[in-house]
């Protein structure tokens, strides 16, 4: 009797657990199937993207008012691209249901995927900025060592000290910027080519290849942040002079590197899942909860945090000499 009673208790507990699991998963399916909740989530995403776009635009205006004489610096372009990406995303999510009805189908993929390409370009620009700073400092340190050596040897008129800074400012732009434009052009050409192929012959394998390509691009961006963000972080960490500015820059580079590396790595993993698992498809209306989690993790939250961390304005001219990387 005791054994029978114990067995029934176990069976009852298992039944309760199974019911709770089924009940907990049913709300997910109920929300996904509800047109009302779909519209609420997509409009909520539109509002969040709109807020980030406004913050980026306000920051761009503040920078322009502070240093209007320097034109389109890297900092200004970064905030402008942030504004464009988030504004386009907000518009797409406002009209998400209408976008899903567009024909030919290729138009849906362009509207949903083009902001992802622009997001890559925006944050690749940040990697470029850090790479330029890193190589400028390395070049400047090498020049200083050489200058000290020739001074110690008593060789005169070999170097003009004032030339060092100008050389350091120019050296990084010789190779890095063409590489930046070449990589971005290659990414856009490949993706547009796949869109054109899908338009000509809409076969599922092209969509899979497109998503895997996005995964590869995201992994490339994550490694770029890890490489140049890590190098700059270690260089600042080893800097011999302790100061408040050094500590702030160390935290800034460390936080932004961690945030951007994580968001692009998550995007890479998610794109791989999305390519082969229909349950993880983001380009459909009946996965609003998945869309909410995905876009919060890989775009809205990272953009918000990075804009907050990089909120400091450049110094006014006349107080401190401001040399933008153009």
Coordinates of C-alpha atoms in Angstrom, one line a residue:
X1 CA 0.0 0.0 0.0
X2 CA 2.8 2.4 0.9
X3 CA 4.5 1.7 -2.4
X4 CA 1.4 2.3 -4.3
X5 CA 0.8 5.6 -2.5
X6 CA 4.3 6.7 -3.1
X7 CA 4.0 5.9 -6.8
X8 CA 0.8 7.9 -7.1
X9 CA 2.4 10.9 -5.4
X10 CA 5.4 10.8 -7.9
X11 CA 3.0 10.5 -10.8
X12 CA 0.9 13.4 -9.5
X13 CA 4.0 15.6 -9.1
X14 CA 5.2 14.7 -12.6
X15 CA 1.7 15.6 -14.0
X16 CA 1.8 18.9 -12.2
X17 CA 5.3 19.7 -13.6
X18 CA 4.2 18.7 -17.1
X19 CA 1.1 20.9 -16.8
X20 CA 3.1 23.9 -15.6
X21 CA 5.6 23.5 -18.4
X22 CA 2.8 23.3 -21.0
X23 CA 1.1 26.3 -19.4
X24 CA 4.3 28.3 -19.3
X25 CA 4.9 27.6 -23.0
X26 CA 1.3 28.3 -24.0
X27 CA 1.6 32.0 -23.2
X28 CA 4.5 32.3 -25.7
X29 CA 2.4 30.7 -28.4
X30 CA -0.7 32.8 -27.4
X31 CA 1.2 36.0 -27.7
X32 CA 2.8 35.0 -31.0
X33 CA -0.6 34.1 -32.4
X34 CA -2.3 37.3 -31.2
X35 CA -2.5 40.0 -33.8
X36 CA -3.0 42.5 -31.0
X37 CA 0.2 41.5 -29.2
X38 CA 2.1 41.4 -32.5
X39 CA 1.2 45.0 -33.2
X40 CA 1.9 46.0 -29.6
X41 CA 5.4 44.5 -29.6
X42 CA 6.3 45.9 -33.1
X43 CA 5.0 49.3 -32.2
X44 CA 6.9 49.1 -28.9
X45 CA 10.1 48.3 -30.8
X46 CA 9.4 51.3 -33.1
X47 CA 9.1 53.6 -30.0
X48 CA 12.4 52.3 -28.6
X49 CA 14.2 52.7 -31.9
X50 CA 12.7 56.2 -32.2
X51 CA 14.0 57.2 -28.8
X52 CA 17.5 56.0 -29.7
X53 CA 17.4 57.9 -33.0
X54 CA 16.4 61.1 -31.2
X55 CA 19.3 60.7 -28.7
X56 CA 21.8 60.1 -31.5
X57 CA 20.4 63.2 -33.4
X58 CA 20.6 65.4 -30.3
X59 CA 24.1 64.3 -29.6
X60 CA 25.1 65.0 -33.2
X61 CA 23.6 68.5 -33.0
X62 CA 25.4 69.1 -29.7
X63 CA 28.8 68.1 -31.2
X64 CA 28.1 70.3 -34.3
X65 CA 27.3 73.3 -32.0
X66 CA 30.5 72.7 -30.0
X67 CA 32.9 72.3 -32.9
X68 CA 31.3 73.5 -36.1
X69 CA 34.5 74.4 -37.8
X70 CA 35.8 70.8 -38.2
X71 CA 33.1 69.5 -40.7
X72 CA 32.2 65.8 -40.7
X73 CA 34.5 64.1 -38.2
X74 CA 34.4 60.4 -37.4
X75 CA 32.5 61.2 -34.2
X76 CA 29.8 63.1 -36.2
X77 CA 29.5 60.5 -38.8
X78 CA 29.1 57.8 -36.2
X79 CA 26.2 59.6 -34.5
X80 CA 24.6 60.4 -37.9
X81 CA 24.7 56.8 -38.9
X82 CA 23.2 55.8 -35.6
X83 CA 20.4 58.2 -36.2
X84 CA 19.7 56.8 -39.7
X85 CA 19.8 53.1 -38.7
X86 CA 17.5 53.6 -35.7
X87 CA 15.1 55.9 -37.6
X88 CA 14.8 53.4 -40.5
X89 CA 14.2 50.6 -38.0
X90 CA 11.5 52.6 -36.2
X91 CA 9.8 53.3 -39.5
X92 CA 9.9 49.6 -40.6
X93 CA 8.4 48.4 -37.3
X94 CA 5.6 51.0 -37.4
X95 CA 4.6 49.6 -40.8
X96 CA 5.7 46.0 -40.0
X97 CA 2.4 44.4 -41.1
X98 CA 2.4 46.3 -44.4
X99 CA 6.1 45.4 -45.0
X100 CA 5.2 41.7 -44.7
X101 CA 2.6 42.1 -47.5
X102 CA 5.1 43.7 -50.0
X103 CA 5.6 42.0 -53.3
X104 CA 8.0 40.9 -54.8
X105 CA 9.3 39.3 -51.6
X106 CA 12.7 40.7 -52.1
X107 CA 11.5 44.1 -51.0
X108 CA 10.7 42.6 -47.5
X109 CA 14.3 41.3 -47.2
X110 CA 15.8 44.6 -48.3
X111 CA 13.8 46.7 -45.8
X112 CA 14.5 44.2 -42.9
X113 CA 18.2 43.6 -43.7
X114 CA 19.5 46.9 -45.0
X115 CA 19.5 48.5 -41.5
X116 CA 21.6 45.5 -40.4
X117 CA 24.2 46.4 -43.0
X118 CA 24.1 50.0 -42.0
X119 CA 24.5 49.0 -38.3
X120 CA 27.6 47.0 -39.3
X121 CA 29.0 50.1 -41.1
X122 CA 28.3 52.3 -38.1
X123 CA 30.2 50.2 -35.6
X124 CA 32.9 49.3 -38.0
X125 CA 33.5 53.0 -38.1
X126 CA 34.2 52.9 -34.4
X127 CA 36.7 50.0 -34.9
X128 CA 38.4 52.2 -37.5
X129 CA 38.6 55.1 -35.1
X130 CA 40.2 53.0 -32.5
X131 CA 42.6 51.4 -35.0
X132 CA 43.7 54.8 -36.1
X133 CA 44.3 56.0 -32.5
X134 CA 46.3 52.8 -31.8
X135 CA 48.5 53.0 -34.8
X136 CA 49.1 56.8 -34.3
X137 CA 50.3 56.2 -30.8
X138 CA 52.5 53.3 -31.8
X139 CA 54.0 55.4 -34.6
X140 CA 54.5 58.4 -32.3
X141 CA 56.2 56.3 -29.7
X142 CA 58.6 54.8 -32.3
X143 CA 59.4 58.3 -33.6
X144 CA 60.1 59.5 -30.0
X145 CA 62.5 56.6 -29.4
X146 CA 64.3 57.3 -32.6
X147 CA 64.5 61.0 -31.8
X148 CA 66.0 60.2 -28.3
X149 CA 68.5 57.9 -29.9
X150 CA 69.8 60.4 -32.5
X151 CA 69.9 63.1 -29.8
X152 CA 71.9 60.8 -27.6
X153 CA 74.3 60.1 -30.5
X154 CA 74.7 63.9 -31.1
X155 CA 73.3 63.9 -34.6
X156 CA 71.8 67.3 -35.3
X157 CA 69.2 68.4 -37.9
X158 CA 68.1 64.8 -38.3
X159 CA 64.5 65.3 -37.1
X160 CA 62.3 68.2 -36.3
X161 CA 60.3 67.4 -33.1
X162 CA 57.3 69.3 -34.3
X163 CA 57.0 67.0 -37.3
X164 CA 56.3 64.0 -35.1
X165 CA 52.7 64.9 -34.3
X166 CA 51.8 65.8 -37.9
X167 CA 53.3 62.5 -39.1
X168 CA 51.4 60.5 -36.4
X169 CA 48.1 62.2 -37.4
X170 CA 48.6 61.2 -41.0
X171 CA 50.1 57.8 -40.9
X172 CA 47.1 55.7 -39.9
X173 CA 44.9 57.2 -42.6
X174 CA 47.2 55.9 -45.4
X175 CA 46.1 52.3 -45.2
X176 CA 43.2 51.9 -42.7
X177 CA 40.6 54.1 -44.4
X178 CA 41.0 52.4 -47.8
X179 CA 40.7 49.1 -46.1
X180 CA 37.5 50.2 -44.3
X181 CA 35.9 51.4 -47.5
X182 CA 37.0 48.2 -49.4
X183 CA 35.6 45.9 -46.7
X184 CA 32.3 47.8 -46.6
X185 CA 32.0 47.9 -50.4
X186 CA 32.6 44.2 -50.6
X187 CA 29.9 43.5 -47.9
X188 CA 27.3 45.6 -49.7
X189 CA 28.2 44.2 -53.2
X190 CA 27.9 40.6 -52.0
X191 CA 24.6 41.2 -50.2
X192 CA 23.0 43.2 -53.0
X193 CA 24.1 40.4 -55.4
X194 CA 22.3 37.8 -53.4
X195 CA 19.2 40.1 -53.3
X196 CA 19.3 40.4 -57.1
X197 CA 19.7 36.6 -57.4
X198 CA 16.7 36.0 -55.1
X199 CA 14.7 38.6 -57.1
X200 CA 15.5 36.8 -60.3
X201 CA 14.9 33.3 -58.9
X202 CA 13.4 33.2 -55.4
X203 CA 14.8 29.9 -54.0
X204 CA 15.2 29.2 -50.3
X205 CA 18.9 28.4 -50.5
X206 CA 19.6 32.1 -51.4
X207 CA 17.9 33.2 -48.2
X208 CA 20.0 30.7 -46.2
X209 CA 23.2 31.9 -47.8
X210 CA 22.2 35.5 -47.1
X211 CA 21.6 34.8 -43.4
X212 CA 24.9 32.9 -43.1
X213 CA 26.7 35.8 -44.8
X214 CA 25.2 38.2 -42.2
X215 CA 26.5 35.7 -39.5
X216 CA 30.0 35.9 -41.0
X217 CA 29.9 39.7 -41.2
X218 CA 28.8 39.9 -37.6
X219 CA 31.6 37.5 -36.5
X220 CA 34.1 39.6 -38.4
X221 CA 32.8 42.8 -36.6
X222 CA 33.0 41.0 -33.2
X223 CA 36.6 40.0 -33.9
X224 CA 37.4 43.5 -35.0
X225 CA 36.2 44.9 -31.7
X226 CA 38.1 42.2 -29.8
X227 CA 41.3 42.9 -31.7
X228 CA 41.5 46.7 -31.7
X229 CA 39.4 47.4 -28.6
X230 CA 41.6 44.9 -26.8
X231 CA 44.8 46.4 -28.1
X232 CA 43.8 49.9 -27.2
X233 CA 42.6 48.8 -23.7
X234 CA 45.9 47.1 -23.0
X235 CA 47.9 50.1 -24.3
X236 CA 45.9 52.4 -22.0
X237 CA 46.4 50.0 -19.1
X238 CA 50.2 50.0 -19.6
X239 CA 50.4 53.7 -19.9
X240 CA 52.8 54.9 -17.2
X241 CA 51.1 58.1 -16.2
X242 CA 48.2 57.7 -13.9
X243 CA 45.4 60.3 -14.4
X244 CA 41.6 60.7 -14.2
X245 CA 41.4 61.0 -18.0
X246 CA 43.3 57.7 -18.5
X247 CA 41.0 55.9 -16.1
X248 CA 37.9 57.2 -17.9
X249 CA 39.2 56.3 -21.3
X250 CA 40.2 52.8 -20.0
X251 CA 36.6 52.2 -18.7
X252 CA 35.1 53.7 -21.9
X253 CA 37.1 51.4 -24.2
X254 CA 36.6 48.4 -22.0
X255 CA 32.8 48.8 -21.7
X256 CA 32.3 49.6 -25.4
X257 CA 34.5 46.7 -26.5
X258 CA 32.6 44.2 -24.3
X259 CA 29.2 45.5 -25.4
X260 CA 29.9 45.5 -29.1
X261 CA 31.7 42.2 -29.1
X262 CA 28.8 40.6 -27.2
X263 CA 26.1 42.0 -29.4
X264 CA 27.8 41.0 -32.7
X265 CA 28.5 37.6 -31.4
X266 CA 24.9 37.1 -30.4
X267 CA 23.8 38.3 -33.8
X268 CA 26.1 35.8 -35.4
X269 CA 24.7 32.9 -33.4
X270 CA 21.1 34.0 -34.0
X271 CA 21.6 34.4 -37.7
X272 CA 23.0 30.8 -37.9
X273 CA 19.9 29.5 -36.0
X274 CA 17.6 31.6 -38.1
X275 CA 19.0 30.2 -41.3
X276 CA 18.3 26.6 -40.5
X277 CA 15.5 26.7 -37.9
X278 CA 12.0 28.0 -38.9
X279 CA 11.1 28.3 -35.2
X280 CA 13.9 31.0 -34.9
X281 CA 12.9 32.9 -38.1
X282 CA 12.8 36.7 -37.4
X283 CA 11.4 37.8 -40.7
X284 CA 7.8 36.7 -40.0
X285 CA 4.9 38.4 -38.1
X286 CA 4.1 35.4 -35.8
X287 CA 7.4 35.6 -33.9
X288 CA 7.0 39.0 -32.1
X289 CA 8.5 37.8 -28.8
X290 CA 11.6 36.5 -30.5
X291 CA 11.9 39.8 -32.4
X292 CA 11.6 41.8 -29.2
X293 CA 14.3 39.8 -27.4
X294 CA 16.6 39.7 -30.5
X295 CA 16.5 43.4 -31.4
X296 CA 16.7 44.5 -27.8
X297 CA 19.9 42.4 -27.3
X298 CA 21.7 43.1 -30.6
X299 CA 20.7 46.7 -31.5
X300 CA 18.6 48.8 -29.1
X301 CA 20.4 48.0 -25.8
X302 CA 23.9 48.1 -27.3
X303 CA 23.3 51.4 -29.2
X304 CA 21.8 53.0 -26.1
X305 CA 24.7 52.0 -23.9
X306 CA 27.3 53.0 -26.4
X307 CA 25.7 56.4 -27.0
X308 CA 25.6 56.9 -23.2
X309 CA 29.2 55.9 -22.7
X310 CA 30.4 58.1 -25.6
X311 CA 28.2 61.1 -24.6
X312 CA 31.2 63.3 -23.7
X313 CA 31.5 66.3 -26.1
X314 CA 34.9 67.3 -27.7
X315 CA 36.6 70.2 -26.0
X316 CA 35.9 73.7 -27.3
X317 CA 38.5 75.3 -29.5
X318 CA 40.7 77.6 -27.6
X319 CA 40.4 75.6 -24.3
X320 CA 42.2 72.5 -25.6
X321 CA 43.4 71.9 -29.1
X322 CA 41.0 69.5 -30.8
X323 CA 42.4 67.4 -33.6
X324 CA 39.7 65.2 -35.1
X325 CA 40.5 62.1 -37.1
X326 CA 39.0 62.9 -40.5

